[in-house]
């Protein structure tokens, strides 16, 4: 089954992802601009087109691109079904419009450009492997920075455009574009540098880092350098007007349902009201409690941000990223405000390696920013209803995010001490999803309760 349009309702809900249409929550949905009470502006607009955001959110179906599941982009690997993997993940990377969206992300581009050209010593006379070269941009920069040889591996037909671009820039003697899956191709030699832009939403979505790890273990020399070299995941409490919009949307869906019940009874003689509860639960699970993509303004972050995962790209294993587990504290640092949920984002660093460091370290961050948003934005998890909190309220948070197995069920949990909130985001990418628990314990004299616990279960896109 390729997607499922059953969830489409205007622009609010999206097709269920391909791999697990029955149980996987909806992808994050770019929302309309909403203004907070204090004027904070949550924008999902900007440089990045909605098609791109929808792609990275995994929302587009094959039909949207005029492809069918039989087409083979030369793309798959391992145990993942090749057709599904191409349909879910690789197909859109084969389009120029789509590569252009990444190439138009100035924060991303400036970071990689500076990382390469301010650290030419890592490239001059060296061999480089670009994992997932796309248009070939990172391979071309590597060659321009002085690399002796660059292997540019790309799973999709974008490899043909990359080859054309390499030739047009007269770098064909240095850059060799190889069409194929990183896991399946062979190189004639080991390399000094692996460069790749593998980061998905909330860092680990897309599971592309698995391919980079595989490449590193097979092809990086013992003295080799990773670009980027380090990555971190962050979480922080937020306020947001979108929480009200989501609630209104949910109530609108229920009003619509009641109208539908009346019509069905009046016109067709069948009383469907017995389905009201499952319909409502479906709406809650797959819309109300589904996390979403957003570009937050920094003043919507209402407490200290915490690092929940640190990755050394040189040493990390796939096992290390199957789960993200963290206990952290956050202190509300804003005058009485609404605590609507959490936002997650990431940064990566280009530091070289211990004995061969960068001359100039570069950071690429996707944190909320007034004017330097990225196409990654932030992933937002809401509570319903939001809580009112005072300055200096302590939040003690346990975070557990696990890459899901195919067809796993969303977890349910009952605990009398906990208010369980199920939030979910989803991905069709590589048939891998994840779920996350976020247990929130608050020091809540300010809100007049002893303890509030919230659980979060999310299909985090890996
Ligand atoms: C996020 S894009 C980055 C493209 C380009 N490097 C850039 O920075 O603009 C990732 C690219 O990697 C490719 N890719 C992902 N996994 C791959 C794999 N296992 N083997 C080969 N290519 C892969 C995708 O098709 C896509 O073109």
PDB file of N, CA and C and ligand atoms in Angstrom, residues 56 89-90 93 99 102-103 108 130 132-134 137-138 153-156 180-183 197 208 211, ligand 1:
ATOM      1  N   UNK A  56      10.402  16.282   3.884  1.00  0.00           N
ATOM      2  CA  UNK A  56      11.203  15.909   5.055  1.00  0.00           C
ATOM      3  C   UNK A  56      10.299  15.395   6.160  1.00  0.00           C
ATOM      4  N   UNK A  89      11.588   6.953   1.021  1.00  0.00           N
ATOM      5  CA  UNK A  89      12.734   7.764   1.381  1.00  0.00           C
ATOM      6  C   UNK A  89      13.466   8.351   0.191  1.00  0.00           C
ATOM      7  N   UNK A  90      13.905   7.483  -0.718  1.00  0.00           N
ATOM      8  CA  UNK A  90      14.819   7.951  -1.748  1.00  0.00           C
ATOM      9  C   UNK A  90      14.152   8.726  -2.880  1.00  0.00           C
ATOM     10  N   UNK A  93      14.510  12.456  -3.232  1.00  0.00           N
ATOM     11  CA  UNK A  93      15.884  12.939  -3.364  1.00  0.00           C
ATOM     12  C   UNK A  93      16.348  12.896  -4.822  1.00  0.00           C
ATOM     13  N   UNK A  99      16.501  18.863  -4.132  1.00  0.00           N
ATOM     14  CA  UNK A  99      17.891  19.170  -3.770  1.00  0.00           C
ATOM     15  C   UNK A  99      18.056  20.685  -3.624  1.00  0.00           C
ATOM     16  N   UNK A 102      17.337  22.084  -0.239  1.00  0.00           N
ATOM     17  CA  UNK A 102      18.447  21.940   0.730  1.00  0.00           C
ATOM     18  C   UNK A 102      19.551  22.935   0.414  1.00  0.00           C
ATOM     19  N   UNK A 103      19.792  23.108  -0.898  1.00  0.00           N
ATOM     20  CA  UNK A 103      20.857  24.022  -1.323  1.00  0.00           C
ATOM     21  C   UNK A 103      20.492  25.474  -1.027  1.00  0.00           C
ATOM     22  N   UNK A 108      22.513  25.922   6.717  1.00  0.00           N
ATOM     23  CA  UNK A 108      23.136  24.639   6.380  1.00  0.00           C
ATOM     24  C   UNK A 108      24.322  24.838   5.439  1.00  0.00           C
ATOM     25  N   UNK A 130      32.055  11.351  -0.028  1.00  0.00           N
ATOM     26  CA  UNK A 130      30.825  12.105   0.243  1.00  0.00           C
ATOM     27  C   UNK A 130      29.677  11.100   0.236  1.00  0.00           C
ATOM     28  N   UNK A 132      26.070  10.135   0.150  1.00  0.00           N
ATOM     29  CA  UNK A 132      24.810  10.767  -0.248  1.00  0.00           C
ATOM     30  C   UNK A 132      25.088  12.127  -0.848  1.00  0.00           C
ATOM     31  N   UNK A 133      25.724  12.138  -1.988  1.00  0.00           N
ATOM     32  CA  UNK A 133      26.216  13.410  -2.541  1.00  0.00           C
ATOM     33  C   UNK A 133      25.107  14.289  -3.108  1.00  0.00           C
ATOM     34  N   UNK A 134      23.935  13.703  -3.415  1.00  0.00           N
ATOM     35  CA  UNK A 134      22.835  14.515  -3.954  1.00  0.00           C
ATOM     36  C   UNK A 134      23.278  15.231  -5.217  1.00  0.00           C
ATOM     37  N   UNK A 137      27.238  18.827  -4.245  1.00  0.00           N
ATOM     38  CA  UNK A 137      27.796  20.082  -3.712  1.00  0.00           C
ATOM     39  C   UNK A 137      28.960  19.873  -2.743  1.00  0.00           C
ATOM     40  N   UNK A 138      28.830  18.930  -1.823  1.00  0.00           N
ATOM     41  CA  UNK A 138      29.899  18.746  -0.828  1.00  0.00           C
ATOM     42  C   UNK A 138      31.142  18.140  -1.472  1.00  0.00           C
ATOM     43  N   UNK A 153      29.055   9.344  -3.584  1.00  0.00           N
ATOM     44  CA  UNK A 153      28.117   8.228  -3.714  1.00  0.00           C
ATOM     45  C   UNK A 153      26.687   8.720  -3.557  1.00  0.00           C
ATOM     46  N   UNK A 154      25.837   8.347  -4.484  1.00  0.00           N
ATOM     47  CA  UNK A 154      24.440   8.772  -4.439  1.00  0.00           C
ATOM     48  C   UNK A 154      23.548   7.632  -4.907  1.00  0.00           C
ATOM     49  N   UNK A 155      22.507   7.357  -4.115  1.00  0.00           N
ATOM     50  CA  UNK A 155      21.637   6.219  -4.402  1.00  0.00           C
ATOM     51  C   UNK A 155      20.671   6.485  -5.549  1.00  0.00           C
ATOM     52  N   UNK A 156      20.288   7.732  -5.745  1.00  0.00           N
ATOM     53  CA  UNK A 156      19.248   8.014  -6.737  1.00  0.00           C
ATOM     54  C   UNK A 156      19.853   8.496  -8.060  1.00  0.00           C
ATOM     55  N   UNK A 180      24.741   4.393  -6.484  1.00  0.00           N
ATOM     56  CA  UNK A 180      24.512   3.147  -5.759  1.00  0.00           C
ATOM     57  C   UNK A 180      24.313   3.412  -4.289  1.00  0.00           C
ATOM     58  N   UNK A 181      23.905   2.380  -3.602  1.00  0.00           N
ATOM     59  CA  UNK A 181      23.712   2.490  -2.164  1.00  0.00           C
ATOM     60  C   UNK A 181      25.067   2.397  -1.474  1.00  0.00           C
ATOM     61  N   UNK A 182      25.285   3.249  -0.520  1.00  0.00           N
ATOM     62  CA  UNK A 182      26.573   3.294   0.190  1.00  0.00           C
ATOM     63  C   UNK A 182      26.940   1.927   0.744  1.00  0.00           C
ATOM     64  N   UNK A 183      25.930   1.218   1.199  1.00  0.00           N
ATOM     65  CA  UNK A 183      26.174  -0.074   1.835  1.00  0.00           C
ATOM     66  C   UNK A 183      26.608  -1.132   0.822  1.00  0.00           C
ATOM     67  N   UNK A 197      25.885  15.063   4.632  1.00  0.00           N
ATOM     68  CA  UNK A 197      24.779  15.776   5.286  1.00  0.00           C
ATOM     69  C   UNK A 197      23.683  14.747   5.451  1.00  0.00           C
ATOM     70  N   UNK A 208      19.636   7.955   8.073  1.00  0.00           N
ATOM     71  CA  UNK A 208      20.725   8.005   7.106  1.00  0.00           C
ATOM     72  C   UNK A 208      22.082   7.889   7.797  1.00  0.00           C
ATOM     73  N   UNK A 211      23.932   4.725   7.396  1.00  0.00           N
ATOM     74  CA  UNK A 211      24.725   4.553   6.171  1.00  0.00           C
ATOM     75  C   UNK A 211      26.102   5.197   6.322  1.00  0.00           C
TER      76      UNK A 211
HETATM   77  C1  LIG B   1      20.092  15.255   2.813  1.00  0.00           C
HETATM   78  S1  LIG B   1      20.607  14.854   1.195  1.00  0.00           S
HETATM   79  C2  LIG B   1      22.157  15.691   1.071  1.00  0.00           C
HETATM   80  C3  LIG B   1      22.591  15.917  -0.346  1.00  0.00           C
HETATM   81  C4  LIG B   1      23.905  16.679  -0.496  1.00  0.00           C
HETATM   82  N1  LIG B   1      25.007  15.971   0.140  1.00  0.00           N
HETATM   83  C5  LIG B   1      23.818  18.063   0.088  1.00  0.00           C
HETATM   84  O1  LIG B   1      24.386  18.296   1.159  1.00  0.00           O
HETATM   85  O2  LIG B   1      23.151  18.917  -0.505  1.00  0.00           O
HETATM   86  C6  LIG B   1      21.055  13.174   1.371  1.00  0.00           C
HETATM   87  C7  LIG B   1      21.369  12.465   0.094  1.00  0.00           C
HETATM   88  O3  LIG B   1      21.911  11.202   0.426  1.00  0.00           O
HETATM   89  C8  LIG B   1      21.382  10.186  -0.413  1.00  0.00           C
HETATM   90  N2  LIG B   1      21.484   8.950   0.341  1.00  0.00           N
HETATM   91  C9  LIG B   1      20.890   8.662   1.524  1.00  0.00           C
HETATM   92  N3  LIG B   1      21.236   7.439   1.951  1.00  0.00           N
HETATM   93  C10 LIG B   1      22.088   6.931   1.020  1.00  0.00           C
HETATM   94  C11 LIG B   1      22.787   5.704   0.890  1.00  0.00           C
HETATM   95  N4  LIG B   1      22.683   4.743   1.814  1.00  0.00           N
HETATM   96  N5  LIG B   1      23.550   5.512  -0.184  1.00  0.00           N
HETATM   97  C12 LIG B   1      23.668   6.488  -1.131  1.00  0.00           C
HETATM   98  N6  LIG B   1      23.016   7.663  -1.065  1.00  0.00           N
HETATM   99  C13 LIG B   1      22.247   7.899  -0.008  1.00  0.00           C
HETATM  100  C14 LIG B   1      19.975  10.665  -0.705  1.00  0.00           C
HETATM  101  O4  LIG B   1      19.445  10.106  -1.895  1.00  0.00           O
HETATM  102  C15 LIG B   1      20.174  12.174  -0.789  1.00  0.00           C
HETATM  103  O5  LIG B   1      20.439  12.593  -2.099  1.00  0.00           O
END
